[in-house]
Short mmCIF file of C-alpha atoms in Angstrom, two decimals:
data_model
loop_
_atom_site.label_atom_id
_atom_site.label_comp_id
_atom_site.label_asym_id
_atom_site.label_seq_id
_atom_site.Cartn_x
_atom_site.Cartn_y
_atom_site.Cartn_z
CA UNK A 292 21.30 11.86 0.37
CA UNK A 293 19.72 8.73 -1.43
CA UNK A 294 19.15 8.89 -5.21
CA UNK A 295 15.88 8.44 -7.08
CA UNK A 296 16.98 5.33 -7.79
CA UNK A 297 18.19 4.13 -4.91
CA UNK A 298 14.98 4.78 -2.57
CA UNK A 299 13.13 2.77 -5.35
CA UNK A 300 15.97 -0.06 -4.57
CA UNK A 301 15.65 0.65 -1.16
CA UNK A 302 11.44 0.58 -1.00
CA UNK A 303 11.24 -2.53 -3.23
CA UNK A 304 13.42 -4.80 -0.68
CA UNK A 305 11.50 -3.35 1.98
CA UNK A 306 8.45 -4.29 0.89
CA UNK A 307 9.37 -7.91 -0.57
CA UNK A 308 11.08 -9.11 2.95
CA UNK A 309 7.72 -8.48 4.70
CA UNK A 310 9.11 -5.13 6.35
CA UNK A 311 12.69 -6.88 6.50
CA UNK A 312 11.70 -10.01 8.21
CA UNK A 313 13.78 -11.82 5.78
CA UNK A 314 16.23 -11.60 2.65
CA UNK A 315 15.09 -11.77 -1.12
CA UNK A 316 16.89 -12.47 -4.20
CA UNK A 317 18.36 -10.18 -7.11
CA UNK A 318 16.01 -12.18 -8.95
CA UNK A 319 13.02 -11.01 -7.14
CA UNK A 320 14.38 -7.74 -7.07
CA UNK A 321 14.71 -7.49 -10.52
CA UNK A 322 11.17 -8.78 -11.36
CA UNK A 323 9.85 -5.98 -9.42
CA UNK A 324 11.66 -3.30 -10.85
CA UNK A 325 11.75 -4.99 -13.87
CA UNK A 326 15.45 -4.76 -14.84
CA UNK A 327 18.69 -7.00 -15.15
CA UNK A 328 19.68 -9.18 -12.10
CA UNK A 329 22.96 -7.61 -12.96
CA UNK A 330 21.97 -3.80 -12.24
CA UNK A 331 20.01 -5.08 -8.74
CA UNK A 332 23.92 -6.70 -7.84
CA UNK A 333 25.79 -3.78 -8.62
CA UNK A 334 22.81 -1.34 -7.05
CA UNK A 335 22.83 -4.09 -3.89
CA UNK A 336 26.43 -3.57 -3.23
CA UNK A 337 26.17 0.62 -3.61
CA UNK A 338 23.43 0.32 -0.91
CA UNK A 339 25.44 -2.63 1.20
CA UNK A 340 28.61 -0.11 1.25
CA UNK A 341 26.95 2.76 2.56
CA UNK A 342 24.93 1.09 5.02
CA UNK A 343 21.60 0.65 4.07
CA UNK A 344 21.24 -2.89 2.74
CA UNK A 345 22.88 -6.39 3.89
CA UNK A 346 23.38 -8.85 1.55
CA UNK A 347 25.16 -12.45 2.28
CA UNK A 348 26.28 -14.50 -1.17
CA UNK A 349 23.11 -17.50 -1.79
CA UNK A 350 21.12 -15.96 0.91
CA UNK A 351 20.03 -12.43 -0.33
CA UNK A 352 19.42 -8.89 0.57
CA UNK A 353 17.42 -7.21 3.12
CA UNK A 354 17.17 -4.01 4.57
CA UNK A 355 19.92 -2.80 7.87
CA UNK A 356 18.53 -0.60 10.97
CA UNK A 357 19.44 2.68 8.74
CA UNK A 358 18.01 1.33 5.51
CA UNK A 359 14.03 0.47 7.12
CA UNK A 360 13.89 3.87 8.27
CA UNK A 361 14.80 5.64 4.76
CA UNK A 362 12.55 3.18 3.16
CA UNK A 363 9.64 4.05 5.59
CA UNK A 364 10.61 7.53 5.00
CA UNK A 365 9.48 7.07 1.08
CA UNK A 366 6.61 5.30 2.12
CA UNK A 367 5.43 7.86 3.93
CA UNK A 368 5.53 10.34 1.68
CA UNK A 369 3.57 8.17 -0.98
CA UNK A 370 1.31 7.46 1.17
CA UNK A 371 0.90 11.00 2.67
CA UNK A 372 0.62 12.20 -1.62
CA UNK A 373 -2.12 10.13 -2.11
CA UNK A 374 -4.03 11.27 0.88
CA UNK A 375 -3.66 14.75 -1.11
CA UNK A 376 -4.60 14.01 -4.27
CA UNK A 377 -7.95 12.36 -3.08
CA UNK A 378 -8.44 14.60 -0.56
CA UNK A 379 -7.52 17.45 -1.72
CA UNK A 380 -7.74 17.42 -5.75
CA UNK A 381 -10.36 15.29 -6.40
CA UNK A 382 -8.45 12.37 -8.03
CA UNK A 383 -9.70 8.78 -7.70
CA UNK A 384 -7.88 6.52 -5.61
CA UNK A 385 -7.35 4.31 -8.35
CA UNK A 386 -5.37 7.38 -10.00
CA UNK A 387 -2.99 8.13 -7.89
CA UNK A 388 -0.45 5.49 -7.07
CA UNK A 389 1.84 6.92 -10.34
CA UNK A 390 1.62 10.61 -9.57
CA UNK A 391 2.09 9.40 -5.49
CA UNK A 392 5.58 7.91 -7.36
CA UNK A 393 7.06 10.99 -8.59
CA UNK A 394 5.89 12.87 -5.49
CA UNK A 395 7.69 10.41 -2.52
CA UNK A 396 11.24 11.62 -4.04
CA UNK A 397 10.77 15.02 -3.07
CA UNK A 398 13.42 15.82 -0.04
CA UNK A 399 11.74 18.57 1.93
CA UNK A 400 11.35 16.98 5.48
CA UNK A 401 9.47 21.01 6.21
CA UNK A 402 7.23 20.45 3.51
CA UNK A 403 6.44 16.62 4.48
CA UNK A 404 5.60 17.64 8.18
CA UNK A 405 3.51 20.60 6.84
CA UNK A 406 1.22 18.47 4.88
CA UNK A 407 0.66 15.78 7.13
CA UNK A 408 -0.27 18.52 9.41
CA UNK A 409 -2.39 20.04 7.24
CA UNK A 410 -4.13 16.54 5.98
CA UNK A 411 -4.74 16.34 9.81
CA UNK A 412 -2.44 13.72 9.96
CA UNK A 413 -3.90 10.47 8.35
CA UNK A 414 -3.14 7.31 9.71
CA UNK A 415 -3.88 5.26 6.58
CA UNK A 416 -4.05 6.52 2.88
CA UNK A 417 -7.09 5.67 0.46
CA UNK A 418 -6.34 2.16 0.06
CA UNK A 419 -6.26 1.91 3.66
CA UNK A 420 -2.55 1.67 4.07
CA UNK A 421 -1.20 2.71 6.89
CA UNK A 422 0.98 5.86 6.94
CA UNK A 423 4.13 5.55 8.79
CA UNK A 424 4.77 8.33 11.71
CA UNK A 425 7.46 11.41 11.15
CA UNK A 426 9.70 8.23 13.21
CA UNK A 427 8.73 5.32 10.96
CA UNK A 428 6.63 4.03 13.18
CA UNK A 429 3.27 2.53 11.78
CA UNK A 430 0.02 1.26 13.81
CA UNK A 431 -1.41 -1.50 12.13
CA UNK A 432 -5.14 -2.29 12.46
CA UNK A 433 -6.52 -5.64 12.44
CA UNK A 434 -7.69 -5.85 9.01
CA UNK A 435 -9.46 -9.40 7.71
CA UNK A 436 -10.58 -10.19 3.76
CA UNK A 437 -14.53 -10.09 3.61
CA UNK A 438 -14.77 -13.83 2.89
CA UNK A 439 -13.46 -14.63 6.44
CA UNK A 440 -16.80 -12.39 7.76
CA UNK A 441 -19.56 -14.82 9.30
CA UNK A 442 -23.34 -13.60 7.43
CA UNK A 443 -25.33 -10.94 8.99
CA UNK A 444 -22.30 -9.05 10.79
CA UNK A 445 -21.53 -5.41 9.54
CA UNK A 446 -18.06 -4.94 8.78
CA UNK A 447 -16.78 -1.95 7.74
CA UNK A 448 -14.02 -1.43 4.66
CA UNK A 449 -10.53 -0.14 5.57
CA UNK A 450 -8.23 -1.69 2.61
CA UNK A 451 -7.50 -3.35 -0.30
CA UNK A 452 -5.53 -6.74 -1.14
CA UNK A 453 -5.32 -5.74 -4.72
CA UNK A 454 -4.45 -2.33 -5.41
CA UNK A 455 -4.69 -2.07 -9.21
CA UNK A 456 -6.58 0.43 -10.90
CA UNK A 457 -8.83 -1.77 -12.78
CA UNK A 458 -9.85 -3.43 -9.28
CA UNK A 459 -10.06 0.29 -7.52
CA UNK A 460 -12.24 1.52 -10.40
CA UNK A 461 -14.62 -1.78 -10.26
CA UNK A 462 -15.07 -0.93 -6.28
CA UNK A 463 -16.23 2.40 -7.43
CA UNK A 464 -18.76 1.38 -9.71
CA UNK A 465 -20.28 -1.13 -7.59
CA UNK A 466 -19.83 1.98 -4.52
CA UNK A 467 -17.52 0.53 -2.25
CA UNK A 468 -14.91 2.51 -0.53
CA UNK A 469 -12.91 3.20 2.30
CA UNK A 470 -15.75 3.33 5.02
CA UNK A 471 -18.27 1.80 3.77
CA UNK A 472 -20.36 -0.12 6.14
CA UNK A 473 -21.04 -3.58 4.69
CA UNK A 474 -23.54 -6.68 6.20
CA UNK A 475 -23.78 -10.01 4.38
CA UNK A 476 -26.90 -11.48 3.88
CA UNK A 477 -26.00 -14.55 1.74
CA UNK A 478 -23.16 -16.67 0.63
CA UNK A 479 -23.32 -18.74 -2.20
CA UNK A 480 -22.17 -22.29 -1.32
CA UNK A 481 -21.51 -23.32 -4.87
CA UNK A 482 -19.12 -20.47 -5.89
CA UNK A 483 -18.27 -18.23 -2.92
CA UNK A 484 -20.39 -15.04 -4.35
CA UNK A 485 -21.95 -13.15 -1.64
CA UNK A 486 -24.96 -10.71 -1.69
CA UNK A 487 -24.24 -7.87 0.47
CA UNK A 488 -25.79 -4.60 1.54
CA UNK A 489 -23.64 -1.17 1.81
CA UNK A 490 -25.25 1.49 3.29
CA UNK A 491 -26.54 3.78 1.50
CA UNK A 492 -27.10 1.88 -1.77
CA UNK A 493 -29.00 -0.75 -3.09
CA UNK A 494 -28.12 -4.66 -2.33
CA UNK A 495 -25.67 -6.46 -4.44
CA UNK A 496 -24.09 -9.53 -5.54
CA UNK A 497 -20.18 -9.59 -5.73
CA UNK A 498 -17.78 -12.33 -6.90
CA UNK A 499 -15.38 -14.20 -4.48
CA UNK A 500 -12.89 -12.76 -5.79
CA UNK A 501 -13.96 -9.32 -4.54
CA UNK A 502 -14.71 -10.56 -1.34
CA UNK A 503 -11.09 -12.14 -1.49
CA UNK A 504 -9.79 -8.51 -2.03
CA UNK A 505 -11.84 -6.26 0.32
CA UNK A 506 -10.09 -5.94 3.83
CA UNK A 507 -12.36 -4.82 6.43
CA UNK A 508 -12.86 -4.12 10.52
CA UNK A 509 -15.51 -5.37 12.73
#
């Protein structure tokens, strides 16, 4: 049985060699957990011994057969949390990523199939990740950032880029969310702003940089 620790380890080179495409550095490692290039060594080498991680001297670590699934495993539950805090308790999805932290480390596989089931099994969470099966396996949409969206088509929203809480709280003020149906009707040649209509609401104006951050389906 992993650690606390060591499915944080485990999660963290998951996600920084693009699902274990390739091998990052203690370095990186460390910036993302934000301790000592020492502790992500000896915590590398813990993980490399029982299996989970492979690590070659001046090349890196990434993630083994064994180590992908327990780090999908996590990831599942986090993203299965926030589903039920959003859901079910009324947070804001720009609330929940911290509690979703605490909750991902709890063992139970019973109690991780019983609320999937009864969440009626989500296939993405409220950022519109997607939530990987009970067998790690994840479906994967094609999503596109609104900027690459030609003017008059209605998209609609089903991510994020950015994920921060001051980003995810700006989206709600302006009243975009997951599923929310979105046409352009101009872009601004000069800097990128576009004035788009959500259904439902009034017509607005949003920065580039917005655009550059919603991910969205045709």
């Amino acid at each position: 049985m992993l650690s606390y620790a060591e499915e944080n380890y485990l999660k963290a080179v998951y996600h920084l060699s693009d699902s274990g495409q390739h091998a990052v550095t203690t370095n990186a490692i460390a910036d993302v957990l934000k301790t000592k290039p020492a502790s992500v060594s000896d915590m590398i080498k813990k993980l490399s011994d029982k299996g989970y991680v492979s690590y070659k001297k001046y090349k890196g670590a990434n993630v083994s057969i064994k180590g992908a699934k327990a780090a999908l495993l996590v990831i599942r539950k986090h993203r299965l949390w926030e589903v039920f805090l959003v859901d079910k308790l009324d947070f804001k999805w720009d609330e929940v990523h911290e509690i979703a932290e605490q909750l991902e480390h709890i063992k139970s596989p019973v109690l991780v199939t019983k609320l999937d089931k009864f969440l009626g099994y989500p296939r993405v969470d409220p950022h519109g990740d997607p939530i990987p099966d009970e067998n790690g396996e994840i479906v994967i949409g094609k999503k596109v950032p609104l900027t690459e969206v030609k003017m008059g088509k209605q998209v609609i929203v089903t991510g994020v880029e950015n994920s921060e809480s001051d980003f995810l709280a700006h989206l709600d003020k302006i009243n975009i969310s997951l599923g929310s149906k979105i046409t352009i009707k101009d872009i601004n040649t000069f800097d990128g702003s576009m004035q788009i209509d959500i259904i439902g609401y009034p017509t607005i104006f949003i920065s580039k940089q917005v655009a550059d951050n919603l991910l969205v389906t045709e």
